[in-house]
Short mmCIF file of C-alpha atoms in Angstrom, two decimals:
data_model
loop_
_atom_site.label_atom_id
_atom_site.label_comp_id
_atom_site.label_asym_id
_atom_site.label_seq_id
_atom_site.Cartn_x
_atom_site.Cartn_y
_atom_site.Cartn_z
CA MET A 952 -19.05 25.37 -18.45
CA GLN A 953 -19.28 26.57 -14.33
CA GLU A 954 -15.87 27.93 -13.07
CA ARG A 955 -14.23 26.44 -10.18
CA SER A 956 -14.24 28.51 -7.31
CA PRO A 957 -11.03 29.45 -5.52
CA THR A 958 -11.90 28.94 -2.46
CA CYS A 959 -10.80 25.43 -0.77
CA SER A 960 -13.21 23.02 0.82
CA PRO A 961 -12.90 22.83 4.91
CA SER A 962 -11.20 19.46 4.28
CA CYS A 963 -8.99 20.62 1.98
CA VAL A 964 -8.54 23.85 4.36
CA GLN A 965 -7.36 21.01 6.66
CA TRP A 966 -5.58 19.08 4.88
CA LYS A 967 -3.14 22.14 3.28
CA ALA A 968 -3.05 23.00 7.14
CA ARG A 969 -1.51 19.51 7.75
CA ILE A 970 0.59 19.61 4.78
CA ALA A 971 2.26 23.03 6.22
CA THR A 972 2.74 21.20 9.77
CA TYR A 973 4.17 18.20 8.35
CA LEU A 974 6.72 20.17 6.30
CA ALA A 975 8.05 22.29 8.61
CA GLU A 976 8.76 19.93 11.23
CA ARG A 977 10.34 17.51 8.21
CA SER A 978 12.30 20.59 7.30
CA LYS A 979 13.41 21.04 11.22
CA LEU A 980 14.43 17.14 10.93
CA LEU A 981 16.32 17.38 7.61
CA ASN A 982 18.60 20.16 9.82
CA ALA A 983 19.17 18.32 12.62
CA GLY A 984 23.05 16.51 13.09
CA GLY A 985 22.77 13.05 12.10
CA THR A 986 23.30 10.46 9.12
CA GLU A 987 21.13 10.87 6.54
CA ALA A 988 19.75 7.44 6.82
CA ASP A 989 19.11 8.24 9.93
CA ARG A 990 16.66 11.61 9.13
CA GLN A 991 14.98 9.52 5.96
CA ALA A 992 13.64 6.97 8.65
CA VAL A 993 12.55 9.63 11.12
CA ILE A 994 10.66 11.31 8.40
CA GLN A 995 9.48 8.15 7.31
CA GLN A 996 7.98 7.65 10.77
CA LEU A 997 6.89 11.21 10.84
CA ARG A 998 4.46 10.60 7.68
CA GLN A 999 3.48 7.02 9.21
CA LEU A 1000 2.46 9.26 12.90
CA ARG A 1001 0.43 12.40 10.41
CA PHE A 1002 -0.78 10.46 7.37
CA SER A 1003 -2.71 7.28 6.12
CA PRO A 1004 -1.47 5.15 3.71
CA GLN A 1005 -3.39 6.49 1.18
CA GLU A 1006 -2.76 10.28 2.44
CA GLN A 1007 1.13 8.68 2.32
CA LEU A 1008 0.87 8.30 -1.05
CA ARG A 1009 0.14 12.39 -1.57
CA VAL A 1010 2.88 13.86 0.62
CA PRO A 1011 5.78 13.37 -1.93
CA VAL A 1012 3.77 16.18 -3.88
CA TYR A 1013 4.27 18.91 -1.63
CA GLU A 1014 8.00 17.72 -1.03
#
């Protein structure tokens, strides 16, 4: 059986960087003022801006 390499492919590295950026932006939004509904709406817009519909299905795993 072949062992998996501990390194990421270039696309994996890009994905992790995009997730890290998104999570940092999301954290700022969660700590901003406004109602919970307002914050969730802005976070949803951020998801739609940063990720394709298919990718958005994976994002909650990282939140």
